[in-house]
XYZ file of C-alpha atoms in Angstrom:
658
model
C 1.992 -63.902 -20.368
C 3.569 -67.411 -21.025
C 5.828 -66.931 -23.875
C 7.083 -70.485 -24.190
C 5.601 -70.943 -27.370
C 5.937 -67.492 -28.702
C 7.720 -66.437 -31.789
C 10.578 -63.664 -32.181
C 9.310 -61.630 -35.091
C 12.276 -60.487 -37.357
C 10.548 -57.894 -39.684
C 12.167 -55.556 -42.064
C 9.545 -52.960 -40.957
C 11.264 -52.316 -37.660
C 13.583 -49.582 -38.384
C 13.732 -47.765 -35.284
C 17.238 -48.010 -33.365
C 15.498 -49.251 -30.242
C 14.825 -52.708 -31.800
C 18.811 -53.203 -31.490
C 18.133 -53.631 -27.728
C 14.550 -55.293 -27.855
C 13.233 -58.604 -29.245
C 9.566 -58.399 -30.679
C 7.906 -61.442 -29.553
C 4.479 -62.352 -30.885
C 1.987 -64.977 -29.545
C -1.459 -65.065 -31.201
C -2.540 -61.525 -31.877
C -0.481 -60.106 -29.123
C 3.097 -58.407 -29.633
C 5.616 -58.037 -26.742
C 8.728 -55.944 -26.740
C 11.451 -57.919 -24.336
C 14.682 -55.869 -23.128
C 17.543 -57.922 -24.159
C 19.319 -56.480 -21.098
C 16.859 -56.833 -18.148
C 14.156 -58.926 -19.771
C 11.648 -56.599 -18.772
C 8.239 -56.819 -21.208
C 6.746 -54.087 -22.738
C 4.136 -53.273 -25.348
C 5.355 -54.308 -28.807
C 2.192 -53.494 -30.760
C 2.760 -51.254 -33.671
C 0.086 -48.737 -32.421
C 2.086 -48.324 -29.287
C 5.064 -46.587 -30.901
C 8.525 -46.681 -29.633
C 8.770 -43.765 -26.932
C 8.221 -45.966 -24.207
C 10.967 -48.361 -25.257
C 13.415 -45.368 -25.567
C 12.450 -44.183 -22.114
C 12.857 -47.753 -20.676
C 16.556 -47.860 -22.355
C 17.457 -44.587 -20.892
C 16.862 -45.864 -17.316
C 17.694 -49.502 -17.753
C 20.075 -50.524 -14.945
C 21.631 -53.265 -16.715
C 22.365 -51.510 -19.833
C 25.684 -49.237 -20.139
C 24.733 -45.412 -20.402
C 27.167 -44.525 -23.145
C 24.626 -44.729 -25.956
C 21.839 -42.768 -24.194
C 22.025 -40.070 -26.581
C 20.812 -41.941 -29.713
C 17.366 -42.695 -27.945
C 16.755 -38.978 -27.403
C 14.698 -37.910 -30.370
C 15.509 -34.622 -32.292
C 11.853 -33.391 -31.555
C 12.454 -34.112 -27.741
C 15.650 -32.165 -27.803
C 14.003 -29.221 -29.309
C 10.858 -29.304 -27.325
C 10.217 -25.780 -25.908
C 10.332 -25.782 -21.937
C 12.567 -28.630 -21.449
C 15.846 -28.052 -19.586
C 18.485 -30.271 -21.507
C 21.007 -31.986 -19.259
C 21.644 -29.020 -16.809
C 22.633 -26.801 -19.639
C 20.816 -23.503 -18.747
C 20.759 -20.546 -21.047
C 20.101 -17.254 -19.587
C 17.709 -15.164 -21.689
C 14.970 -14.024 -19.564
C 11.674 -13.126 -21.219
C 9.130 -10.631 -20.037
C 7.535 -11.849 -16.999
C 3.884 -12.054 -16.080
C 2.758 -11.613 -12.529
C 6.306 -11.433 -11.195
C 7.034 -15.189 -12.236
C 10.275 -15.915 -13.766
C 10.733 -17.720 -17.054
C 13.419 -20.247 -16.396
C 13.483 -22.000 -19.615
C 16.607 -20.239 -20.532
C 18.757 -19.798 -17.655
C 22.430 -19.608 -18.133
C 25.422 -19.273 -15.692
C 29.194 -18.964 -16.933
C 30.654 -22.472 -16.078
C 34.064 -23.969 -17.160
C 33.587 -27.824 -17.610
C 36.470 -30.005 -16.735
C 37.391 -32.559 -19.254
C 38.066 -35.244 -16.792
C 34.494 -34.912 -15.476
C 32.715 -34.875 -18.884
C 31.113 -38.133 -20.289
C 30.354 -38.172 -23.990
C 26.777 -39.554 -24.430
C 26.858 -39.372 -28.265
C 25.783 -35.804 -29.297
C 25.160 -34.817 -25.702
C 27.838 -34.316 -22.963
C 27.131 -34.656 -19.277
C 29.244 -32.470 -17.220
C 29.605 -33.593 -13.594
C 31.184 -30.387 -12.493
C 28.451 -28.326 -14.328
C 25.781 -30.326 -12.568
C 27.341 -29.921 -9.131
C 27.638 -26.113 -9.431
C 23.950 -25.981 -10.840
C 22.915 -28.101 -7.653
C 24.875 -25.343 -5.570
C 23.344 -22.536 -7.113
C 19.992 -23.955 -6.874
C 20.643 -24.453 -2.924
C 21.933 -21.012 -2.654
C 19.288 -19.283 -4.466
C 16.415 -21.057 -2.847
C 17.827 -20.945 0.622
C 17.642 -24.890 0.671
C 19.790 -26.804 3.535
C 23.193 -27.963 2.238
C 22.316 -31.471 3.599
C 19.540 -31.581 0.746
C 22.232 -33.233 -1.323
C 22.250 -36.275 1.106
C 18.385 -36.669 1.309
C 17.208 -40.099 0.218
C 14.474 -38.924 -2.027
C 16.254 -36.191 -3.720
C 19.205 -38.922 -4.568
C 16.288 -41.223 -5.912
C 14.927 -38.122 -8.012
C 18.354 -37.301 -9.429
C 19.291 -41.059 -10.003
C 16.150 -41.351 -12.180
C 16.543 -38.111 -13.830
C 20.265 -38.474 -14.624
C 22.000 -41.935 -13.677
C 25.442 -40.555 -14.586
C 25.266 -37.774 -11.786
C 27.800 -38.692 -8.979
C 26.425 -37.807 -5.555
C 28.142 -35.321 -3.526
C 28.466 -34.903 0.128
C 27.401 -31.924 2.280
C 30.967 -30.849 2.752
C 31.352 -30.877 -1.350
C 28.378 -28.984 -1.766
C 29.583 -26.241 0.919
C 32.981 -26.073 -0.889
C 30.951 -25.640 -4.187
C 28.901 -22.857 -2.742
C 32.074 -21.097 -1.359
C 33.594 -21.349 -4.941
C 30.548 -19.635 -6.431
C 30.838 -17.018 -3.842
C 34.475 -16.230 -4.780
C 33.525 -16.017 -8.463
C 30.398 -13.850 -7.907
C 32.355 -11.620 -5.475
C 34.948 -10.789 -8.279
C 32.231 -9.770 -10.545
C 30.637 -7.474 -7.803
C 34.045 -5.851 -7.081
C 34.585 -5.043 -10.566
C 31.226 -3.356 -10.825
C 31.953 -1.139 -7.754
C 35.387 -0.405 -8.907
C 33.947 0.982 -12.192
C 30.950 3.002 -10.577
C 30.543 6.629 -11.873
C 29.566 7.689 -8.434
C 29.755 7.072 -4.761
C 28.295 4.366 -2.775
C 25.980 4.517 0.216
C 25.801 1.533 2.791
C 23.138 0.356 5.238
C 23.605 -1.729 8.231
C 21.189 -4.388 9.415
C 21.333 -6.742 12.271
C 19.702 -10.083 11.772
C 18.710 -12.696 14.422
C 19.787 -16.343 14.334
C 18.549 -19.598 15.793
C 22.097 -19.862 17.323
C 21.538 -17.104 19.739
C 23.828 -14.779 17.843
C 23.474 -11.844 15.701
C 24.704 -10.999 12.124
C 25.740 -7.606 10.734
C 24.625 -7.426 7.068
C 26.162 -4.461 5.139
C 24.510 -3.630 1.710
C 25.766 -1.256 -0.743
C 23.346 1.249 -2.608
C 24.314 2.947 -5.659
C 23.158 4.442 -9.026
C 25.107 2.598 -12.018
C 26.105 4.263 -15.349
C 22.685 3.555 -16.746
C 20.976 5.422 -14.056
C 19.439 2.474 -12.503
C 19.275 2.412 -8.536
C 21.031 -1.152 -7.340
C 21.829 -2.640 -3.993
C 24.091 -5.564 -3.234
C 24.948 -7.298 -0.021
C 28.592 -7.104 0.529
C 29.075 -8.565 4.040
C 27.160 -10.812 6.150
C 29.064 -10.945 9.536
C 28.399 -13.193 12.495
C 28.438 -11.415 15.855
C 28.269 -13.450 19.115
C 27.454 -10.401 21.361
C 31.083 -10.122 22.372
C 32.050 -7.195 20.137
C 32.062 -3.872 21.579
C 31.364 -0.697 19.774
C 35.250 -0.287 18.975
C 35.282 -3.702 17.613
C 32.152 -3.452 15.439
C 33.435 -0.134 13.996
C 36.887 -1.719 13.139
C 34.897 -4.987 11.572
C 32.951 -2.508 9.461
C 36.028 -0.451 8.426
C 37.836 -3.763 7.427
C 35.055 -4.694 5.243
C 35.104 -1.340 3.556
C 38.967 -1.688 2.884
C 38.463 -5.307 2.028
C 36.224 -4.129 -0.758
C 38.384 -1.055 -1.460
C 35.316 1.277 -1.135
C 36.388 3.140 1.783
C 37.321 6.155 -0.292
C 34.110 5.954 -2.232
C 31.528 6.199 0.632
C 28.943 8.972 0.724
C 26.791 7.849 3.431
C 25.951 5.179 6.092
C 22.346 4.162 7.257
C 21.862 2.671 10.642
C 18.758 2.245 13.115
C 18.595 4.710 15.665
C 20.436 3.780 18.872
C 23.153 5.063 21.067
C 25.569 2.117 19.993
C 25.164 3.029 16.339
C 25.714 6.793 17.420
C 29.445 5.745 18.647
C 29.987 3.172 15.639
C 29.180 5.966 13.232
C 31.200 8.560 15.055
C 34.274 6.259 14.845
C 33.827 5.429 11.226
C 33.080 9.232 10.138
C 36.047 10.174 12.132
C 38.466 7.605 10.244
C 37.143 8.609 6.916
C 37.170 12.339 7.496
C 40.828 12.231 8.544
C 41.701 10.848 5.016
C 39.336 13.793 3.646
C 37.229 10.843 1.856
C 33.744 12.421 2.793
C 32.005 15.389 1.246
C 31.351 18.346 3.517
C 33.397 16.771 6.367
C 30.748 13.954 6.626
C 27.821 16.358 7.082
C 25.689 14.103 4.977
C 27.333 10.652 6.095
C 25.282 9.653 9.045
C 21.787 8.433 8.135
C 19.182 6.916 10.412
C 16.450 4.708 8.847
C 13.320 6.691 8.570
C 11.141 3.568 8.731
C 12.957 2.377 11.980
C 12.230 5.927 13.749
C 8.446 5.441 12.629
C 8.405 2.070 14.148
C 10.022 3.299 17.261
C 7.378 5.997 17.752
C 4.531 3.561 16.863
C 5.847 1.342 19.644
C 5.608 4.408 22.186
C 1.924 4.881 21.097
C 1.140 1.344 21.554
C 2.684 0.782 24.848
C 0.950 3.882 26.054
C -2.427 2.515 24.853
C -1.668 -1.281 26.049
C -4.480 -1.505 28.712
C -7.090 -0.218 26.280
C -5.846 -2.296 23.480
C -5.900 -5.401 25.898
C -9.696 -4.573 26.496
C -10.172 -4.578 22.703
C -8.591 -7.685 22.253
C -10.460 -9.440 25.252
C -13.784 -8.053 23.805
C -13.389 -9.273 20.375
C -12.372 -12.952 21.693
C -15.591 -12.876 23.903
C -17.723 -11.830 20.971
C -16.107 -14.761 18.910
C -16.250 -17.205 21.657
C -19.595 -18.934 20.752
C -21.938 -18.630 17.581
C -24.822 -17.335 20.002
C -22.387 -14.614 21.263
C -21.486 -13.728 17.625
C -25.003 -13.694 16.441
C -26.094 -11.406 19.506
C -23.105 -9.106 18.546
C -24.086 -8.932 15.016
C -27.862 -8.248 16.018
C -26.620 -5.387 18.289
C -24.605 -3.845 15.721
C -27.290 -3.726 13.315
C -29.717 -2.383 16.028
C -27.175 0.686 16.698
C -26.759 1.300 12.893
C -23.231 0.021 12.304
C -22.583 0.584 8.560
C -19.238 -1.174 8.551
C -18.861 -4.324 6.170
C -15.660 -5.178 7.920
C -15.800 -7.966 10.827
C -13.903 -7.622 13.968
C -10.470 -9.271 13.824
C -7.458 -9.783 16.390
C -3.998 -8.459 15.697
C -0.630 -10.243 15.086
C 1.551 -8.678 17.919
C 4.546 -8.933 15.718
C 2.909 -6.844 13.054
C 1.997 -3.362 14.244
C -0.194 -2.450 11.119
C -2.518 -5.488 12.108
C -3.042 -3.663 15.502
C -3.948 -0.610 13.642
C -6.518 -2.440 11.629
C -8.079 -4.133 14.844
C -8.449 -0.819 16.392
C -9.781 1.006 13.371
C -12.546 -1.488 12.810
C -13.220 -1.886 16.703
C -13.989 2.084 16.502
C -16.549 1.475 13.913
C -18.408 -0.933 16.302
C -18.148 1.322 19.159
C -21.628 1.766 19.939
C -22.186 -1.897 19.760
C -19.533 -2.524 22.454
C -21.145 -0.096 24.761
C -24.805 -1.454 24.387
C -23.521 -4.982 24.809
C -22.030 -4.041 28.331
C -25.462 -2.773 29.086
C -27.307 -5.870 27.988
C -24.833 -8.775 28.770
C -23.744 -8.756 32.469
C -20.830 -11.170 31.951
C -19.259 -8.566 29.533
C -17.080 -6.078 31.529
C -14.270 -5.038 29.241
C -15.835 -2.197 27.101
C -13.466 0.828 27.069
C -14.719 3.978 28.540
C -15.680 7.171 26.549
C -12.327 8.596 27.335
C -10.372 5.247 26.225
C -12.364 5.265 23.048
C -11.430 8.968 22.350
C -7.791 8.036 22.915
C -8.137 5.048 20.791
C -9.440 7.314 17.808
C -6.422 9.710 18.296
C -3.873 7.106 18.482
C -5.320 5.232 15.408
C -5.452 8.419 13.535
C -1.682 8.588 14.062
C -1.128 4.937 13.158
C -3.171 5.451 9.876
C -0.485 8.247 8.852
C 2.258 5.903 9.711
C 0.907 2.936 7.861
C 0.436 5.404 4.822
C 4.036 6.651 5.191
C 5.502 3.316 5.487
C 3.589 2.057 2.601
C 5.013 5.064 0.515
C 8.662 4.209 1.640
C 8.116 0.643 0.527
C 6.038 1.049 -2.475
C 9.117 0.252 -4.753
C 11.863 -2.366 -3.858
C 14.370 0.493 -3.919
C 13.473 4.108 -3.360
C 15.344 7.102 -4.224
C 16.026 9.632 -1.447
C 13.790 12.534 -2.735
C 10.328 10.725 -1.735
C 10.928 10.824 2.109
C 11.082 14.758 2.818
C 7.224 15.473 2.438
C 6.132 12.371 4.097
C 8.222 12.936 7.109
C 7.145 16.808 7.230
C 3.544 15.529 7.550
C 4.569 13.473 10.542
C 6.239 16.231 11.963
C 3.212 18.443 11.486
C 0.833 15.855 13.146
C 3.144 15.426 16.084
C 3.236 19.139 16.605
C -0.584 19.088 16.478
C -0.731 16.309 18.934
C 1.281 18.164 21.394
C -1.451 20.670 21.723
C -4.038 18.010 22.812
C -5.842 19.040 26.152
C -5.601 15.324 27.199
C -2.547 15.104 29.354
C -2.123 11.371 28.416
C -2.189 12.257 24.745
C -0.047 15.359 24.846
C 2.571 13.500 27.147
C 2.897 10.645 24.493
C 3.130 13.099 21.696
C 5.942 15.015 23.235
C 7.841 11.703 23.959
C 7.403 10.780 20.239
C 8.006 14.244 19.108
C 11.335 14.250 21.124
C 12.438 11.034 19.383
C 11.395 12.445 15.894
C 13.187 15.766 16.464
C 16.429 13.971 17.435
C 16.175 12.090 13.978
C 15.172 15.294 12.205
C 18.310 17.302 13.554
C 20.463 14.485 12.286
C 18.882 13.871 8.764
C 16.571 16.958 8.033
C 19.351 18.694 5.824
C 19.939 15.504 3.697
C 16.116 15.195 3.355
C 15.750 18.555 2.180
C 18.756 18.465 -0.350
C 17.386 15.170 -1.861
C 13.975 16.839 -2.315
C 15.625 19.878 -3.832
C 17.142 17.508 -6.336
C 13.534 16.624 -7.567
C 12.931 18.915 -10.566
C 9.107 18.598 -9.830
C 9.823 20.685 -6.495
C 13.388 22.014 -6.410
C 13.458 24.410 -3.346
C 9.662 24.894 -3.314
C 9.054 21.952 -1.145
C 11.401 23.292 1.299
C 9.850 26.778 0.998
C 6.417 25.471 1.732
C 6.957 23.233 4.635
C 9.569 25.003 6.663
C 7.215 27.905 7.546
C 4.503 25.458 8.721
C 7.288 23.775 10.915
C 9.560 26.485 12.166
C 7.279 29.525 11.921
C 9.164 32.684 12.225
C 12.422 31.187 11.957
C 11.821 29.440 8.534
C 13.627 31.932 6.589
C 16.856 31.085 8.387
C 16.251 27.569 8.181
C 15.658 27.786 4.388
C 18.867 29.556 4.172
C 20.743 26.893 5.946
C 19.435 24.336 3.509
C 20.536 26.437 0.426
C 23.876 26.779 2.005
C 24.186 22.931 2.379
C 23.295 22.674 -1.366
C 25.747 25.094 -2.574
C 28.464 23.499 -0.385
C 27.748 20.299 -1.560
C 27.574 21.396 -5.143
C 30.971 23.225 -4.721
C 32.753 20.004 -3.501
C 31.410 18.176 -6.358
C 32.603 20.722 -8.939
C 36.120 20.563 -7.428
C 36.257 17.048 -7.579
C 34.530 16.458 -10.863
C 36.531 15.823 -13.933
C 33.725 17.627 -15.856
C 34.643 20.960 -14.106
C 35.131 23.440 -16.752
C 35.305 27.487 -17.331
C 31.515 27.694 -17.708
C 30.629 24.814 -15.117
C 33.258 24.689 -12.600
C 33.210 26.984 -9.478
C 30.664 29.572 -9.976
C 28.999 28.606 -6.681
C 32.433 27.725 -4.756
C 32.266 28.759 -1.044
C 35.662 29.851 -0.365
C 37.965 27.452 1.439
C 35.103 24.888 2.041
C 36.014 22.336 -0.745
C 37.177 19.001 0.263
C 37.917 16.084 -2.295
C 39.920 12.755 -1.900
C 43.629 12.687 -2.428
C 43.102 10.755 -5.365
C 41.517 13.484 -7.151
C 44.040 16.167 -6.181
C 46.553 17.561 -8.493
C 48.953 20.457 -8.676
C 46.499 22.753 -10.443
C 44.672 24.106 -7.374
C 45.893 27.822 -8.400
C 44.191 27.053 -11.585
C 40.980 26.025 -10.118
C 41.075 29.385 -8.397
C 41.740 31.304 -11.520
C 38.703 29.428 -13.326
C 36.638 30.497 -10.226
C 37.785 34.180 -10.319
C 37.357 34.426 -14.156
C 34.055 32.726 -14.209
C 32.755 35.152 -11.631
C 33.961 38.019 -13.476
C 32.368 36.761 -16.875
C 29.115 36.116 -15.119
C 28.878 32.398 -16.117
C 25.983 30.524 -14.508
C 26.526 27.197 -12.979
C 24.482 24.041 -13.292
C 22.829 24.814 -10.006
C 21.977 28.395 -10.857
C 20.439 27.094 -14.255
C 18.656 24.234 -12.720
C 17.009 26.437 -9.788
C 15.998 29.092 -12.344
C 14.267 26.903 -14.790
C 10.350 26.094 -14.314
C 9.486 23.204 -12.257
C 8.894 19.909 -14.127
C 5.227 18.974 -14.344
C 4.063 16.325 -11.783
C 2.825 13.161 -13.179
C 1.981 9.670 -11.891
C 4.771 7.860 -13.966
C 7.481 10.361 -13.277
C 10.955 8.655 -12.934
C 13.634 10.827 -11.219
C 16.546 8.686 -12.479
C 15.488 8.827 -16.017
C 14.997 12.575 -15.714
C 18.536 13.102 -14.610
C 19.859 10.454 -17.108
C 18.252 12.645 -19.891
C 19.475 16.006 -18.465
C 22.938 15.019 -17.512
C 24.587 16.769 -20.608
C 22.885 19.934 -19.408
C 23.783 19.540 -15.694
C 26.969 17.543 -15.773
C 28.111 18.456 -12.161
C 24.661 18.731 -10.607
C 23.953 15.467 -11.892
C 26.967 13.987 -10.268
C 25.627 15.415 -7.035
C 22.219 13.992 -7.657
C 23.564 10.246 -8.393
C 25.105 10.417 -4.869
C 22.422 11.853 -3.035
C 19.590 10.122 -4.620
C 21.096 6.820 -3.905
C 21.174 7.386 -0.161
C 18.999 4.761 1.544
C 16.798 7.073 3.850
C 15.042 3.793 4.813
C 16.271 0.296 4.480
C 13.317 -1.879 5.440
C 11.778 -4.187 2.690
C 8.059 -4.214 2.168
C 7.562 -7.488 4.093
C 9.460 -6.102 7.273
C 8.140 -2.547 7.312
C 5.549 -3.110 10.003
C 7.523 -5.780 11.878
C 8.325 -5.471 15.541
C 10.967 -8.261 15.406
C 14.519 -8.675 13.871
C 14.771 -10.640 10.750
C 15.694 -14.218 11.220
C 18.425 -16.270 9.450
C 17.196 -19.607 8.330
C 17.429 -22.200 10.967
C 19.735 -24.739 8.719
C 22.082 -21.892 7.627
C 22.222 -20.646 11.346
C 24.128 -23.770 12.322
C 26.906 -23.301 9.743
C 30.233 -21.549 10.252
C 30.351 -17.815 9.630
C 32.252 -17.938 6.637
C 29.840 -20.292 4.844
C 26.949 -18.079 5.995
C 28.366 -15.120 4.370
C 29.213 -17.031 1.174
C 25.465 -18.209 1.037
C 23.806 -14.855 1.927
C 25.906 -12.699 -0.370
C 25.691 -15.232 -3.284
C 22.052 -15.452 -3.055
C 21.676 -11.834 -3.159
C 24.006 -11.444 -6.166
C 22.453 -14.301 -8.147
C 18.907 -13.099 -7.591
C 19.857 -9.706 -8.871
C 21.174 -11.202 -12.135
C 17.984 -13.208 -12.636
C 15.955 -10.025 -11.958
C 17.771 -7.716 -14.097
């Protein structure tokens, strides 16, 4: 529009503060607002309002930013859902469908005065914005170089022109500063825990052809909530020997000052891990830091053992599984062949509504689904081989029978794995009955008349029993601490598993329970005349040097007088009382929280035992045949930064989720 003959309107009706920076020009019936700084023309009509003018002034490149605040209306400042200048307030609301409400997110930050710009009633804090950027990168796993990406900078510049862009090195330093602060918080939490800590160890793969050792702490806090936190994420370039790895782990424990607070460590099953655990347990036992001389210290991941047995089963069945895959690919190769297969399936009376599907070789549960569905179309496979001369990959009757047997085992394994990962963190009591059922299934398999199946079952059973000999007592003790079962679950399953020797095995479990209770009673500050040592097994008690005092003779006196007076211990009262009714919504930690006053010592034992990670695989990795992979971008960073990012990400996520 040509404004050469336009008239500047000077009206007393123009009350908005924006007109201090605009001229309202009128030509004919049209009004235009002209920015006094950049001369940009915008609508000046009275019906257009002034919001678009304020927005322009906030972004105007030729205008000083120091007066921005006056153009942000009170209504806009208070508008629900807007994050005001990187000032997040943490007050998480109830979530729907697991979505986080990020309207009010706050992290403690200490603004630096020399980096704060006063924009009227609002302060822009450069340091806070930098740290918010670092937290965003940590939490969402973004590459650190994101801060230097062109369009990210365009976005930030349009959003907040005052922000001074930072380099990758500065972002990395900010992330490591956050790690140091968050680490101190975690250290304080661990230091104040009322019970012991159990650790799990995982190996991650990286794109840099190295491995990372991830150490995670599992514990039950003062509110009886099961928690876990990554403590260390240590790079391993394959040059570390078993001796070195055990020393690395011990250094991590002592660095966190939790070596004297350990209850157990969970590893995958391997001979390398056997030697590592032996060295660590030996070191800790020498200092008398472990209960029962470390009897409950060495735990192997139950999900890992199941995965290893599944791999044995699939390996034994690899040829027939290959036939199934090839058959499905053949049936789906053309529309005509697919139609022919559907026609034959209908002819033989297949009732299944599920279509044939190929598996993902990295997820063994998908192989189970492929085989299970194929079994439903068994008759169609056979008839097609008779009618279609080019189809020659149909399994034989014997192979179909083997598929059926292996699939039945895979089905049980899938159900058990799903039970293990049903919750983000599971208490140790849930594993015993599930693993007993697998034990019984393997025993039954070994009796199969097919030499191939019985040989496979024997191989799998040998692997399972090696695990069971190591972890069976701990699993049984955890089951005993479930008030819905107590010793009854052990008394039910052991005769099925051990037959005539079951009674002796049950006595062994009961002895373990008493010994562990005895050591908790000795080390407990709650031990008293009516609770202390009524179940003590003479001479077997161990407690850390920190809890020893000069009154051991007095402890013996309490023991003797308690026995003579016939006082019942926590354990006696717990086992004598009726079982708690089973219900779908039963929460064992809530039960122990409520009953802590009645069983003060036994509740200490429950706190330590139930926090043991009998399985350490998350649901998304329960069926994986591959190691977890570190992000490609993070794999290229130096080891100290990788540890800072991985640990901080875990800690910040737990803050948001809680």
